[in-house]
Amino acid sequence: MFNFFKKSKNIEEKCEEVHVVRITPAHRVFTMEYARRLYGTVTDPDQIPITDETHERIVRIHPDSVLGLEDAQGNLLSWSVCLPTTRELADLFCEGTITEKELFERTPVGATYDALYLCSIITLPEFQRKGYASTLLREGIARFPEANTYLFAWAWSEEGKALIRFTERNGHTIRLRK
């Protein structure tokens, strides 16, 4: 469980008590529909399709691949997808040799993973700029100690690029897709 604070006239005020959870079936329909609209995956064959089947495969690859941040009432504020994979596939993806969809399809289930794809973090607009995305990213990275020495991402939004810079300032090196 995390407590977040904001500075207000040099006084720390409690903002929100939140905790990290695995995405449940109750949240899955909402998160997938929201992500489909945001990323436009329905019309982009190169992205990982956002379907029940892909969600199930991601969770088979590792049960902590899809995490969320809930408030004390169980409301989902933010969620992330971190996909453990192999360094070989990570390099092919970052070089632009394979697509995101191919990265996902080629990632073996049950393998030893030595790379971590920081695939997606979404925070609902009304909860942005409270540190939730960075907290969720730190938690996601921490859950993959064997893979978190080789992090990579495909940053397409300004918020994503800022989050990567923040994460790098805090001691991680993140390779970006060309």
XYZ file of C-alpha atoms in Angstrom:
178
model
C 0.000 0.000 0.000
C 1.301 3.463 -0.840
C 0.406 6.853 0.589
C 0.827 9.780 -1.758
C 1.389 13.320 -0.571
C 1.314 16.656 -2.300
C 2.980 19.864 -1.186
C 0.640 22.698 -0.378
C 2.078 25.848 1.202
C 4.976 23.764 2.580
C 2.561 21.401 4.330
C 2.197 17.808 3.195
C -1.418 16.804 2.724
C -2.546 13.216 2.322
C -3.979 12.794 -1.183
C -4.891 9.203 -1.704
C -4.253 5.795 -0.227
C -3.702 3.364 -3.076
C -2.504 -0.189 -3.547
C -1.122 -2.239 -6.421
C -3.283 -5.124 -7.648
C -3.313 -7.552 -10.511
C -6.008 -6.545 -13.001
C -9.132 -8.526 -12.209
C -11.855 -9.664 -14.608
C -14.021 -6.895 -13.142
C -11.578 -4.262 -14.439
C -10.503 -6.053 -17.599
C -13.354 -5.045 -19.915
C -12.977 -1.369 -19.005
C -9.174 -1.312 -19.274
C -9.134 -3.087 -22.616
C -11.777 -0.849 -24.185
C -10.062 2.278 -22.873
C -6.665 1.136 -24.208
C -8.105 0.147 -27.614
C -9.504 3.661 -28.055
C -6.365 5.367 -26.774
C -3.863 3.407 -28.869
C -5.997 2.726 -31.952
C -5.024 -0.940 -31.985
C -8.110 -2.014 -33.932
C -6.766 -0.309 -37.064
C -3.031 -0.896 -36.499
C -1.906 -4.444 -37.337
C 1.612 -3.794 -35.978
C 0.508 -3.262 -32.374
C -0.365 -5.963 -29.873
C -4.108 -6.480 -30.344
C -6.050 -5.761 -27.173
C -8.266 -8.807 -26.794
C -9.188 -11.358 -24.147
C -6.845 -13.821 -25.833
C -3.839 -11.496 -25.728
C -4.586 -10.563 -22.115
C -4.690 -14.239 -21.159
C -1.401 -14.929 -22.960
C 0.299 -11.934 -21.323
C -0.763 -13.223 -17.904
C 0.474 -16.734 -18.831
C 3.850 -15.231 -19.686
C 3.862 -13.761 -16.166
C 0.928 -13.155 -13.783
C 2.338 -9.757 -12.732
C 2.513 -8.446 -16.305
C -0.762 -6.505 -15.957
C -1.007 -4.430 -12.773
C -3.353 -1.740 -11.571
C -3.465 0.923 -8.896
C -6.690 1.054 -6.879
C -7.878 3.496 -4.270
C -9.295 2.379 -0.912
C -12.768 1.983 -2.475
C -11.515 -0.368 -5.211
C -11.649 2.228 -8.001
C -9.007 1.699 -10.668
C -6.866 4.825 -11.144
C -4.040 3.579 -13.352
C -2.838 0.339 -14.952
C 0.232 -0.992 -16.717
C 1.510 -3.771 -18.932
C 5.138 -4.901 -18.584
C 6.036 -7.814 -20.827
C 9.057 -9.939 -19.920
C 10.810 -11.299 -22.997
C 14.249 -12.150 -24.322
C 17.057 -9.707 -25.006
C 17.300 -11.018 -28.563
C 13.654 -10.106 -29.254
C 14.090 -6.774 -27.448
C 16.975 -5.852 -29.745
C 15.027 -6.829 -32.871
C 12.081 -4.715 -31.709
C 14.178 -1.676 -30.773
C 15.979 -1.824 -34.128
C 12.614 -1.826 -35.915
C 13.177 -5.298 -37.385
C 10.024 -6.729 -35.793
C 6.735 -5.104 -34.835
C 5.223 -4.923 -31.375
C 2.778 -7.645 -32.373
C 5.656 -9.873 -33.517
C 7.518 -9.201 -30.266
C 4.461 -10.394 -28.354
C 3.837 -13.415 -30.585
C 7.483 -14.535 -30.487
C 7.881 -14.158 -26.720
C 7.879 -17.718 -25.415
C 5.634 -18.679 -22.502
C 7.565 -20.203 -19.609
C 11.031 -19.146 -20.756
C 13.799 -17.492 -18.789
C 13.371 -13.791 -19.505
C 16.264 -11.355 -19.559
C 14.515 -8.219 -20.845
C 11.414 -6.253 -19.887
C 9.220 -4.335 -22.346
C 7.602 -1.354 -20.645
C 4.588 -1.713 -22.887
C 1.906 0.585 -21.519
C 0.878 2.712 -18.574
C -2.473 4.441 -18.552
C -3.708 6.763 -15.823
C -7.242 8.082 -16.027
C -7.197 11.837 -16.761
C -8.693 12.870 -13.425
C -5.877 11.067 -11.570
C -2.901 12.193 -13.663
C 0.008 14.190 -12.263
C -0.185 12.515 -8.855
C 2.765 10.159 -9.302
C 0.626 7.093 -9.962
C 2.228 6.175 -13.299
C 5.770 6.385 -11.925
C 4.812 4.362 -8.849
C 3.161 1.708 -10.985
C 6.177 1.597 -13.310
C 8.582 1.177 -10.370
C 6.410 -1.626 -8.989
C 6.192 -3.309 -12.384
C 9.965 -3.224 -12.833
C 10.538 -4.527 -9.298
C 8.366 -7.576 -9.942
C 10.759 -8.775 -12.665
C 14.206 -8.811 -11.019
C 15.611 -11.271 -13.570
C 14.515 -9.109 -16.511
C 14.764 -5.565 -15.182
C 18.406 -5.064 -16.089
C 17.462 -4.686 -19.768
C 14.481 -2.367 -20.040
C 13.057 -1.142 -23.320
C 10.073 0.898 -24.476
C 8.311 2.488 -27.413
C 7.529 5.995 -26.239
C 5.056 7.689 -28.549
C 3.379 10.215 -26.220
C 4.976 13.198 -24.507
C 3.806 11.819 -21.150
C 5.477 8.489 -21.922
C 8.719 10.203 -22.871
C 8.629 12.227 -19.643
C 8.025 9.076 -17.597
C 11.007 7.388 -19.261
C 13.240 10.399 -18.501
C 12.051 10.340 -14.869
C 12.734 6.608 -14.605
C 16.206 7.053 -16.093
C 16.976 9.839 -13.602
C 16.140 7.312 -10.900
C 18.801 4.843 -11.977
C 17.372 2.787 -14.851
C 18.580 2.698 -18.439
C 15.768 2.266 -20.956
C 16.450 1.444 -24.581
C 13.971 3.049 -26.984
C 12.565 1.753 -30.240
C 13.910 3.630 -33.259
